[in-house]
Every structure is written in structure tokens, then in C-alpha cells.
Amino acid sequence: MGVKHVEQIKSFVLFLLVFLSLILTFSIWTYTPDYQNIPESQGEPVTLGQKKDIQEVIKPYRILIHENGSFLGTTTSTAIDNVIEAIQDLDATELRFIQSNLSDEKMNNMVHSENQITLFFSAEVPINTFRSVLQFTQSELPEIAFSHILIDWSNLEETNTLQFSFVSKEKQTLYTTVVPIGQEQFNSTYMKTIQKAVPYKEIVRPNALSLYVPANPVDLVQYTYYIDEISTDVFKDVLFEDTKLVQKNFDNTTYTDGMAMMTSDSGSKTINYVYPAEESIIDIKHSELVHDSYDFINDHGGLTGDYRYSYSNVQRHIIEYQLYLQGLPVFSSVTSTRIAVTWGRNQVFEYKRPYYLFVASESSTIQLPSGVEMVNTIQTLQDIDELVLGYYLTPDPLNPKVYSLEPSWFVIREGSWARLTTDPVGGPEYGLE
């Protein structure tokens, strides 16, 4: 083969290599891989516990029955839940205004009427909140609240109806509605309720609402609880919008993102969250305050025990939820037993609560004096709003993971409490949480 042909072959091979290189380069530049669409992973929201229905939070603390001239009463959770569940199955007719300036004497007479069930609530309940429990035929209800519900079954046999009376101790107003119900349905709930009821005594006070207390000594269980704690880092994840911006101080007691701040107290096992920019003095409806505070806490599973709506200050936008155990309120001088929410313009302004949990217990039974006996230890009955059984929570001095809950008598006055002993006292000193 001549030199000329060899050069031609070399030139052709070189051209072919250059051509293939160009094709390969073009293919690399224009190649688009066929990626599969991978959905973005959605992280589970951080919660403290299980969510609760609002009827688990809006509960009376006492049921009182007056029949045949005698009182029966109960504070047991089972009886109260039975009544609330029964009310949920009812439909009320039109809510009617009856009276303002309702006197304490008239209120006492209503509770003392025959065939009457009275539900006692710790705080004034907005009727627009309670319609989550009891349905009304009206599309809109007035912005009223009540502290007592009186259920009159006097005309049940003739009309198959109950009369519900909503009484406000604070506003001294009375509203009523008629509720259709079958006799068999009523009798079933009534029998379940009185099975848990014990004899009660009315303590009449001049120019004041009567007190109602157990007539006989009371056997209650004393508990020793081992506690667990919710990590403050969990609260950080719950309360701050962007946790990447959150910084904490050297001893891990203060968290801030530059807008909001959360502090924790390991001694009292409480946290306090504040968002100063949300502070507001605008008027907010009572029912909206209750719903907003409930939704805020419930959205992160913050009702980590039997917490019940127990206090409201509409002017200051404050709603509080009290811890209960076995149907009785829990009080303490060393820690908080309440969840408190102060609402701002559009969201929470302040959030205060404990971060301990009861996880296991030991128990024993003790007997407390009757309510009638305890009345004799109070020289001035006019100075108190209520006399109730409850639990007094104290830590074990040798083991910070152990708490004792001792059954006790307490007096309540304007949202404050004082624990009573069997020794006669003068004017009791009311302890604030």
C-alpha cells in the first residue's frame, strides 16, 4: 500500500474520532436524567401528649341532686362524665332570657327546689362554648356565660322534657331552655349518677350563696407518685416557629429567638413563655378566649393530665386550666398545678405551665372529717366562695422524683385557695399558686 493511501486512512480515522468526540460532548451537554419524583418528607409535628375533646375540659366540679327534701352529691369523674355524655345527645330549644339581678336567695331557692340537678362550674362558661356539648336550635346565641346549670325534671312524665336553667353568679342573670328527652333515657343517666352520690348538707349563709358539703366523713386515697418530666427542648420545638434561630443561655434555663422568650424553673418544674409583641388590650369575646386558649394548648397535646377550665379574666385575656386527680382539684405551694394562657392580638402572649407528669403511684386510704365538721373550723363563712375536697401536692424531701398527694379540705376565695386543718382558725390566709 502506498504512502498516499496510508495518509488517507489516517485522515479518515482522525476525522471519525473528532466526529465521535463531538457527538459524545453534545450528548453529555444535552442529557437530562429521568429522575423519579420523590415527595418531600413531612416531619411529624411535635406534641406533648394526646389531644382532647373540649367536653373533657369544660366540666363541672360537682353534681348536686335535690329530691324528697334531701341532697345527694358527687365529684367523681365517672358520674360527671356520664352526665356530660348524656347532655351531648340532647337538643335544646330556644334559649330565653328570664331575669337579671338574680339574688343569692333566689339562687339558693332554685337549687333547693324538688327534682333538681345542679352542675357547679369553677369558672363562668360561655354559652357559645358550651354549645359544643349541648346543641341549640338557634343559629346564634347571645354572648352570655354561666356558673351553674340547673336541670329540673318535675314535668318529665307529663311533657317528656327537662328545663335547663343557666345561672351566672358573676352577672346575676338567668336564662332557660326546654330540652326534649325520653323518660327511659333520663332515668338511665339519673341512676348512674346517684350510684356515685353520697348525702350532702346545705350550709345556709345569710345574704350569700349556700355551701354544699358531704354530710359524713369521707374516705379518700392518698397517693405517692413517681414523676417524669417533659424536656424543655420539646417545649422549644413546640413554641418557637423557627428553632434554628433559638439560642439558650449557659445553664439551659432561657431560650430566645429574638422575638419570644421561654424560661424554665427546675425547682418548681414549670416553664414560662412570653411573646412581648403580642401584648394587647383590645376587647375579645369570652367564648373566643376560651376557644383560642383551648385550641392553642390542644394543638400541641398540652393537656397532659385531667386539666379543666377553671378561671377566666376576660379583661386581661387570661384563661386557666386546673389539674384534677380522681375528680378532685390538686393544689400545691411548691409548684404550679395550672396551665395559664394570656391571649394577645392574634396569638398567645404568655403561656405558663408545669412540665411534670405523673407516671406511677402507690396508694393508701385515709379518712377526712365531714364537710359539716370542717365548717366549724371556719369562723367567718361569709369570707369564702367555696369549701371543697382536693389534693395537696408536695415533693419528697429525699427524692425529687417522688411527689405525695394528700387528700385535704380547702377553702376557695376569688380564685385563691387555703388548705384547712382540723384546728379551729380565724380568718384563713389564702395561698396563691
Short mmCIF file of C-alpha atoms in Angstrom, two decimals:
data_model
loop_
_atom_site.label_atom_id
_atom_site.label_comp_id
_atom_site.label_asym_id
_atom_site.label_seq_id
_atom_site.Cartn_x
_atom_site.Cartn_y
_atom_site.Cartn_z
CA MET A 1 0.00 0.00 0.00
CA GLY A 2 1.35 3.37 -0.97
CA VAL A 3 2.19 6.19 1.32
CA LYS A 4 -0.64 8.17 -0.19
CA HIS A 5 -3.26 5.60 0.86
CA VAL A 6 -1.86 5.35 4.40
CA GLU A 7 -2.20 9.09 4.85
CA GLN A 8 -5.78 8.98 3.58
CA ILE A 9 -6.66 6.25 6.10
CA LYS A 10 -5.08 8.22 8.94
CA SER A 11 -7.02 11.30 7.95
CA PHE A 12 -10.30 9.35 7.87
CA VAL A 13 -9.68 7.77 11.29
CA LEU A 14 -8.80 11.17 12.76
CA PHE A 15 -11.96 12.68 11.27
CA LEU A 16 -14.03 9.80 12.68
CA LEU A 17 -12.57 10.26 16.17
CA VAL A 18 -13.22 14.00 16.12
CA PHE A 19 -16.80 13.40 14.91
CA LEU A 20 -17.48 10.83 17.65
CA SER A 21 -15.98 13.21 20.24
CA LEU A 22 -18.34 15.97 19.12
CA ILE A 23 -21.35 13.65 19.34
CA LEU A 24 -20.32 12.47 22.83
CA THR A 25 -19.80 16.05 24.03
CA PHE A 26 -23.19 17.12 22.67
CA SER A 27 -24.86 14.13 24.33
CA ILE A 28 -23.30 14.99 27.68
CA TRP A 29 -24.39 18.62 27.43
CA THR A 30 -27.96 17.82 26.46
CA TYR A 31 -28.53 14.73 28.61
CA THR A 32 -31.32 15.04 31.21
CA PRO A 33 -31.56 12.15 33.66
CA ASP A 34 -35.03 10.67 34.21
CA TYR A 35 -35.30 11.27 37.95
CA GLN A 36 -38.30 9.82 39.79
CA ASN A 37 -40.45 12.32 41.65
CA ILE A 38 -39.62 11.83 45.32
CA PRO A 39 -42.14 13.51 47.64
CA GLU A 40 -40.74 15.81 50.29
CA SER A 41 -40.78 14.16 53.69
CA GLN A 42 -43.22 15.83 56.04
CA GLY A 43 -41.93 15.79 59.58
CA GLU A 44 -44.41 14.82 62.26
CA PRO A 45 -45.49 17.79 64.41
CA VAL A 46 -44.02 17.78 67.90
CA THR A 47 -46.63 17.17 70.61
CA LEU A 48 -46.55 16.73 74.38
CA GLY A 49 -49.41 14.24 74.58
CA GLN A 50 -52.78 13.24 73.15
CA LYS A 51 -55.35 15.79 72.00
CA LYS A 52 -58.63 16.05 73.92
CA ASP A 53 -62.20 16.95 73.04
CA ILE A 54 -63.47 20.17 74.56
CA GLN A 55 -66.09 18.34 76.64
CA GLU A 56 -63.20 16.71 78.51
CA VAL A 57 -62.08 20.18 79.57
CA ILE A 58 -65.37 22.04 80.14
CA LYS A 59 -66.64 20.06 83.13
CA PRO A 60 -68.48 20.77 86.38
CA TYR A 61 -66.63 20.02 89.59
CA ARG A 62 -69.74 18.90 91.46
CA ILE A 63 -73.17 17.42 90.78
CA LEU A 64 -75.87 18.05 93.39
CA ILE A 65 -79.29 16.36 93.41
CA HIS A 66 -82.27 17.52 95.47
CA GLU A 67 -85.11 15.03 95.81
CA ASN A 68 -87.56 14.17 98.59
CA GLY A 69 -86.23 17.01 100.71
CA SER A 70 -82.64 15.70 100.77
CA PHE A 71 -79.40 16.44 98.95
CA LEU A 72 -77.12 13.90 97.27
CA GLY A 73 -73.86 14.94 95.67
CA THR A 74 -70.80 13.64 93.88
CA THR A 75 -67.49 14.86 92.45
CA THR A 76 -66.45 11.56 90.86
CA SER A 77 -65.20 11.76 87.29
CA THR A 78 -67.32 8.77 86.26
CA ALA A 79 -70.60 10.38 87.33
CA ILE A 80 -69.68 13.74 85.81
CA ASP A 81 -68.64 12.14 82.51
CA ASN A 82 -71.92 10.20 82.40
CA VAL A 83 -73.93 13.41 82.74
CA ILE A 84 -71.87 15.32 80.14
CA GLU A 85 -72.15 12.41 77.68
CA ALA A 86 -75.92 12.32 78.20
CA ILE A 87 -76.20 16.08 77.58
CA GLN A 88 -74.28 15.66 74.31
CA ASP A 89 -77.14 13.52 72.98
CA LEU A 90 -79.73 16.25 73.60
CA ASP A 91 -81.00 19.16 71.50
CA ALA A 92 -82.12 22.30 73.31
CA THR A 93 -84.85 24.59 72.06
CA GLU A 94 -84.69 28.38 72.12
CA LEU A 95 -82.60 29.99 74.86
CA ARG A 96 -84.75 32.55 76.66
CA PHE A 97 -83.77 35.42 78.94
CA ILE A 98 -85.68 35.26 82.25
CA GLN A 99 -84.12 37.58 84.79
CA SER A 100 -81.24 39.88 85.69
CA ASN A 101 -80.22 40.95 89.19
CA LEU A 102 -80.81 37.40 90.39
CA SER A 103 -80.39 37.40 94.16
CA ASP A 104 -78.42 34.82 96.12
CA GLU A 105 -81.64 33.94 97.95
CA LYS A 106 -83.43 33.19 94.66
CA MET A 107 -80.48 31.10 93.51
CA ASN A 108 -80.50 29.12 96.76
CA ASN A 109 -84.24 28.52 96.40
CA MET A 110 -83.75 27.19 92.87
CA VAL A 111 -81.07 24.72 93.97
CA HIS A 112 -83.33 23.72 96.87
CA SER A 113 -86.30 23.03 94.60
CA GLU A 114 -87.59 19.48 94.32
CA ASN A 115 -86.46 17.27 91.44
CA GLN A 116 -83.43 19.40 90.68
CA ILE A 117 -79.92 18.53 89.46
CA THR A 118 -77.34 21.31 89.78
CA LEU A 119 -73.98 21.33 87.98
CA PHE A 120 -71.34 23.57 89.59
CA PHE A 121 -68.56 25.04 87.41
CA SER A 122 -65.32 26.59 88.69
CA ALA A 123 -65.44 29.46 86.20
CA GLU A 124 -68.10 31.19 84.14
CA VAL A 125 -68.63 29.13 80.98
CA PRO A 126 -69.61 30.98 77.77
CA ILE A 127 -72.82 29.55 76.34
CA ASN A 128 -71.24 29.67 72.87
CA THR A 129 -68.50 27.38 74.18
CA PHE A 130 -70.97 25.03 75.86
CA ARG A 131 -72.90 24.57 72.63
CA SER A 132 -70.07 22.21 71.69
CA VAL A 133 -71.66 19.98 74.35
CA LEU A 134 -75.37 20.90 74.14
CA GLN A 135 -76.84 21.68 70.72
CA PHE A 136 -79.32 24.57 70.36
CA THR A 137 -81.91 25.19 67.65
CA GLN A 138 -80.80 28.83 67.40
CA SER A 139 -78.12 29.60 64.86
CA GLU A 140 -76.80 32.42 67.05
CA LEU A 141 -76.71 32.64 70.83
CA PRO A 142 -76.11 35.72 72.99
CA GLU A 143 -72.62 36.24 74.36
CA ILE A 144 -73.51 35.17 77.92
CA ALA A 145 -71.84 32.88 80.45
CA PHE A 146 -72.96 30.75 83.38
CA SER A 147 -71.54 29.28 86.59
CA HIS A 148 -74.37 26.81 87.30
CA ILE A 149 -76.70 24.64 85.25
CA LEU A 150 -79.91 23.59 86.99
CA ILE A 151 -81.81 20.69 85.43
CA ASP A 152 -85.46 20.43 86.51
CA TRP A 153 -87.21 17.13 85.82
CA SER A 154 -90.53 17.99 87.56
CA ASN A 155 -92.53 17.84 84.30
CA LEU A 156 -90.73 14.90 82.73
CA GLU A 157 -93.63 12.43 82.97
CA GLU A 158 -96.18 14.85 81.50
CA THR A 159 -94.09 16.52 78.78
CA ASN A 160 -91.00 14.35 78.19
CA THR A 161 -88.91 17.49 78.65
CA LEU A 162 -86.37 18.94 81.05
CA GLN A 163 -85.89 22.59 81.88
CA PHE A 164 -82.27 23.75 81.80
CA SER A 165 -81.54 26.96 83.71
CA PHE A 166 -78.24 28.75 83.12
CA VAL A 167 -77.30 30.96 86.08
CA SER A 168 -74.40 33.41 86.19
CA LYS A 169 -73.13 34.08 89.68
CA GLU A 170 -70.97 36.93 88.37
CA LYS A 171 -73.60 38.69 86.23
CA GLN A 172 -76.62 37.52 88.30
CA THR A 173 -78.53 36.52 85.18
CA LEU A 174 -80.91 33.64 84.46
CA TYR A 175 -81.61 32.05 81.06
CA THR A 176 -83.65 28.90 80.43
CA THR A 177 -84.32 26.43 77.65
CA VAL A 178 -86.52 23.37 77.25
CA VAL A 179 -84.84 20.10 76.28
CA PRO A 180 -86.84 17.12 74.96
CA ILE A 181 -85.81 13.74 76.39
CA GLY A 182 -87.35 10.31 76.83
CA GLN A 183 -88.07 9.10 80.37
CA GLU A 184 -86.05 5.95 79.87
CA GLN A 185 -83.04 7.94 78.66
CA PHE A 186 -83.24 10.30 81.65
CA ASN A 187 -83.73 7.50 84.17
CA SER A 188 -80.67 5.66 82.85
CA THR A 189 -78.41 8.69 83.37
CA TYR A 190 -80.02 9.53 86.71
CA MET A 191 -79.46 6.03 88.10
CA LYS A 192 -75.80 6.04 87.00
CA THR A 193 -75.33 9.38 88.76
CA ILE A 194 -76.92 8.57 92.11
CA GLN A 195 -74.92 5.34 92.34
CA LYS A 196 -71.85 7.55 92.90
CA ALA A 197 -73.64 10.12 95.09
CA VAL A 198 -73.42 10.50 98.87
CA PRO A 199 -75.53 12.54 101.32
CA TYR A 200 -74.77 16.27 101.23
CA LYS A 201 -75.63 19.04 103.65
CA GLU A 202 -76.60 22.60 102.77
CA ILE A 203 -74.76 25.23 104.82
CA VAL A 204 -77.02 28.27 104.78
CA ARG A 205 -75.32 31.68 104.92
CA PRO A 206 -77.16 34.99 105.29
CA ASN A 207 -77.02 37.15 102.16
CA ALA A 208 -74.78 34.66 100.34
CA LEU A 209 -74.95 31.51 98.27
CA SER A 210 -75.21 28.36 100.34
CA LEU A 211 -72.31 25.93 100.65
CA TYR A 212 -72.87 22.22 99.94
CA VAL A 213 -70.61 19.67 101.62
CA PRO A 214 -70.56 15.91 102.32
CA ALA A 215 -72.60 15.20 105.43
CA ASN A 216 -70.42 12.30 106.60
CA PRO A 217 -66.67 11.61 106.96
CA VAL A 218 -65.01 10.92 103.62
CA ASP A 219 -62.63 8.08 102.76
CA LEU A 220 -60.12 9.13 100.11
CA VAL A 221 -57.00 7.61 98.61
CA GLN A 222 -53.62 9.18 99.39
CA TYR A 223 -51.14 8.79 96.54
CA THR A 224 -47.37 8.76 96.21
CA TYR A 225 -46.48 9.41 92.58
CA TYR A 226 -43.26 8.91 90.70
CA ILE A 227 -42.95 11.68 88.15
CA ASP A 228 -41.50 12.12 84.71
CA GLU A 229 -40.54 15.41 83.08
CA ILE A 230 -41.14 16.83 79.63
CA SER A 231 -37.83 18.10 78.24
CA THR A 232 -37.60 21.86 77.85
CA ASP A 233 -36.18 21.19 74.37
CA VAL A 234 -39.56 19.70 73.46
CA PHE A 235 -41.26 22.93 74.55
CA LYS A 236 -38.71 24.84 72.43
CA ASP A 237 -39.74 22.81 69.38
CA VAL A 238 -43.43 23.36 70.16
CA LEU A 239 -43.41 27.08 70.93
CA PHE A 240 -40.85 28.63 68.56
CA GLU A 241 -41.61 28.92 64.85
CA ASP A 242 -38.02 28.52 63.65
CA THR A 243 -35.96 26.51 66.12
CA LYS A 244 -32.78 27.23 64.13
CA LEU A 245 -32.92 30.80 65.40
CA VAL A 246 -33.36 29.80 69.04
CA GLN A 247 -30.44 30.27 71.39
CA LYS A 248 -30.20 29.24 75.03
CA ASN A 249 -28.08 30.56 77.87
CA PHE A 250 -25.24 28.70 79.52
CA ASP A 251 -27.37 26.92 82.13
CA ASN A 252 -30.14 25.97 79.65
CA THR A 253 -32.88 27.84 81.54
CA THR A 254 -33.65 30.57 79.00
CA TYR A 255 -34.45 30.20 75.29
CA THR A 256 -34.98 33.08 72.85
CA ASP A 257 -35.23 33.69 69.12
CA GLY A 258 -35.02 37.47 69.46
CA MET A 259 -38.80 37.86 69.48
CA ALA A 260 -40.09 35.44 72.13
CA MET A 261 -38.50 34.05 75.29
CA MET A 262 -39.05 30.89 77.30
CA THR A 263 -37.68 30.35 80.81
CA SER A 264 -37.73 27.16 82.85
CA ASP A 265 -37.53 26.61 86.60
CA SER A 266 -36.20 23.20 87.60
CA GLY A 267 -37.20 23.78 91.22
CA SER A 268 -40.91 24.25 90.56
CA LYS A 269 -40.78 22.23 87.31
CA THR A 270 -42.50 24.98 85.33
CA ILE A 271 -41.96 26.91 82.11
CA ASN A 272 -42.98 30.44 81.19
CA TYR A 273 -43.18 31.54 77.54
CA VAL A 274 -43.69 35.21 76.58
CA TYR A 275 -44.12 36.85 73.16
CA PRO A 276 -43.99 40.59 74.04
CA ALA A 277 -45.03 41.83 70.58
CA GLU A 278 -48.42 40.13 71.00
CA GLU A 279 -49.41 42.05 74.15
CA SER A 280 -52.81 43.62 73.61
CA ILE A 281 -55.67 45.32 75.44
CA ILE A 282 -58.27 45.03 72.67
CA ASP A 283 -61.64 43.55 73.61
CA ILE A 284 -62.00 39.83 72.95
CA LYS A 285 -65.19 37.85 73.41
CA HIS A 286 -65.21 35.45 76.36
CA SER A 287 -66.07 32.49 74.14
CA GLU A 288 -63.23 33.34 71.73
CA LEU A 289 -60.74 33.48 74.60
CA VAL A 290 -61.77 30.04 75.80
CA HIS A 291 -61.66 28.55 72.29
CA ASP A 292 -58.34 30.20 71.38
CA SER A 293 -56.62 29.10 74.59
CA TYR A 294 -58.03 25.57 74.33
CA ASP A 295 -57.01 25.26 70.66
CA PHE A 296 -53.51 26.61 71.36
CA ILE A 297 -52.86 24.10 74.16
CA ASN A 298 -54.62 21.19 72.49
CA ASP A 299 -52.84 21.63 69.15
CA HIS A 300 -49.56 20.56 70.78
CA GLY A 301 -51.17 17.97 73.09
CA GLY A 302 -50.56 20.19 76.10
CA LEU A 303 -53.44 18.89 78.23
CA THR A 304 -51.15 16.26 79.74
CA GLY A 305 -53.45 15.37 82.65
CA ASP A 306 -57.04 15.91 83.76
CA TYR A 307 -56.87 19.67 83.25
CA ARG A 308 -60.22 21.50 83.41
CA TYR A 309 -61.24 25.04 82.54
CA SER A 310 -61.26 26.76 85.93
CA TYR A 311 -60.62 30.51 85.71
CA SER A 312 -61.11 33.41 83.34
CA ASN A 313 -60.29 37.10 83.36
CA VAL A 314 -61.78 38.41 80.14
CA GLN A 315 -60.46 41.95 80.57
CA ARG A 316 -56.87 40.70 80.93
CA HIS A 317 -57.32 37.89 78.33
CA ILE A 318 -56.39 35.15 80.86
CA ILE A 319 -57.76 31.59 80.79
CA GLU A 320 -56.56 28.91 83.23
CA TYR A 321 -56.93 25.14 83.43
CA GLN A 322 -56.73 23.35 86.80
CA LEU A 323 -55.19 19.91 87.30
CA TYR A 324 -57.58 17.32 88.76
CA LEU A 325 -56.94 13.85 90.13
CA GLN A 326 -59.72 11.33 90.71
CA GLY A 327 -62.29 14.09 90.33
CA LEU A 328 -60.66 16.45 92.86
CA PRO A 329 -58.54 19.58 92.26
CA VAL A 330 -54.81 19.45 93.01
CA PHE A 331 -53.16 22.36 94.86
CA SER A 332 -49.53 22.98 95.76
CA SER A 333 -47.32 25.60 97.40
CA VAL A 334 -44.12 24.40 95.71
CA THR A 335 -45.15 24.02 92.07
CA SER A 336 -47.93 25.00 89.70
CA THR A 337 -50.97 22.82 89.15
CA ARG A 338 -52.47 25.08 86.50
CA ILE A 339 -51.94 25.86 82.83
CA ALA A 340 -52.41 29.59 82.19
CA VAL A 341 -52.75 31.25 78.79
CA THR A 342 -52.84 35.01 78.20
CA TRP A 343 -54.04 35.79 74.68
CA GLY A 344 -52.57 38.57 72.57
CA ARG A 345 -53.68 40.25 69.35
CA ASN A 346 -53.55 37.19 67.12
CA GLN A 347 -51.80 34.51 69.14
CA VAL A 348 -50.59 33.65 72.62
CA PHE A 349 -48.88 36.43 74.58
CA GLU A 350 -47.94 34.38 77.67
CA TYR A 351 -48.04 30.66 78.45
CA LYS A 352 -47.27 29.30 81.93
CA ARG A 353 -47.47 25.66 82.94
CA PRO A 354 -45.85 22.75 84.78
CA TYR A 355 -43.75 20.22 82.87
CA TYR A 356 -44.02 17.24 85.23
CA LEU A 357 -46.11 14.12 84.58
CA PHE A 358 -47.50 11.53 86.99
CA VAL A 359 -46.39 8.10 85.75
CA ALA A 360 -46.75 5.54 88.56
CA SER A 361 -48.14 5.51 92.05
CA GLU A 362 -48.52 3.86 95.40
CA SER A 363 -51.64 4.45 97.47
CA SER A 364 -53.30 4.14 100.85
CA THR A 365 -56.70 5.23 102.18
CA ILE A 366 -57.29 7.89 104.81
CA GLN A 367 -60.46 9.39 106.28
CA LEU A 368 -61.22 13.09 106.33
CA PRO A 369 -63.79 14.83 108.54
CA SER A 370 -67.19 15.61 107.06
CA GLY A 371 -67.81 18.97 105.47
CA VAL A 372 -70.12 19.83 108.34
CA GLU A 373 -67.26 19.33 110.81
CA MET A 374 -64.91 21.44 108.70
CA VAL A 375 -67.41 24.29 108.61
CA ASN A 376 -66.93 24.57 112.37
CA THR A 377 -63.24 25.36 111.82
CA ILE A 378 -64.11 28.48 109.82
CA GLN A 379 -65.25 31.35 111.96
CA THR A 380 -66.36 33.64 109.12
CA LEU A 381 -68.20 31.71 106.42
CA GLN A 382 -69.06 34.92 104.59
CA ASP A 383 -65.40 35.33 103.58
CA ILE A 384 -65.23 32.25 101.35
CA ASP A 385 -66.70 31.26 98.00
CA GLU A 386 -66.46 27.50 98.28
CA LEU A 387 -65.38 24.62 100.51
CA VAL A 388 -64.02 21.66 98.54
CA LEU A 389 -62.11 18.44 98.84
CA GLY A 390 -58.83 18.30 96.94
CA TYR A 391 -55.27 17.00 96.89
CA TYR A 392 -52.24 18.79 98.34
CA LEU A 393 -49.13 18.14 96.23
CA THR A 394 -45.70 18.12 97.92
CA PRO A 395 -42.30 16.73 96.87
CA ASP A 396 -40.45 14.09 98.84
CA PRO A 397 -37.53 15.91 100.57
CA LEU A 398 -35.25 12.92 99.94
CA ASN A 399 -36.26 12.11 96.36
CA PRO A 400 -37.15 14.90 93.90
CA LYS A 401 -38.72 12.33 91.57
CA VAL A 402 -41.39 11.43 94.13
CA TYR A 403 -44.45 13.54 94.95
CA SER A 404 -47.10 12.99 97.59
CA LEU A 405 -50.76 13.85 97.04
CA GLU A 406 -52.57 14.14 100.35
CA PRO A 407 -56.37 14.47 100.49
CA SER A 408 -57.36 17.69 102.28
CA TRP A 409 -60.10 20.24 102.72
CA PHE A 410 -59.63 23.61 101.01
CA VAL A 411 -61.44 26.93 101.08
CA ILE A 412 -61.64 28.94 97.86
CA ARG A 413 -61.95 32.69 97.62
CA GLU A 414 -61.70 34.73 94.42
CA GLY A 415 -59.53 32.14 92.71
CA SER A 416 -57.19 31.72 95.70
CA TRP A 417 -57.07 28.70 97.97
CA ALA A 418 -56.10 27.78 101.51
CA ARG A 419 -55.65 24.33 102.95
CA LEU A 420 -57.61 23.63 106.14
CA THR A 421 -56.62 21.60 109.15
CA THR A 422 -58.95 20.28 111.81
CA ASP A 423 -57.81 23.01 114.21
CA PRO A 424 -60.15 26.00 114.51
CA VAL A 425 -58.86 29.03 112.66
CA GLY A 426 -59.84 32.66 112.40
CA GLY A 427 -59.53 34.41 109.10
CA PRO A 428 -57.65 31.89 106.94
CA GLU A 429 -54.69 33.09 104.93
CA TYR A 430 -55.37 32.32 101.30
CA GLY A 431 -52.45 30.83 99.41
CA LEU A 432 -51.93 31.74 95.79
CA GLU A 433 -50.26 29.29 93.43
#
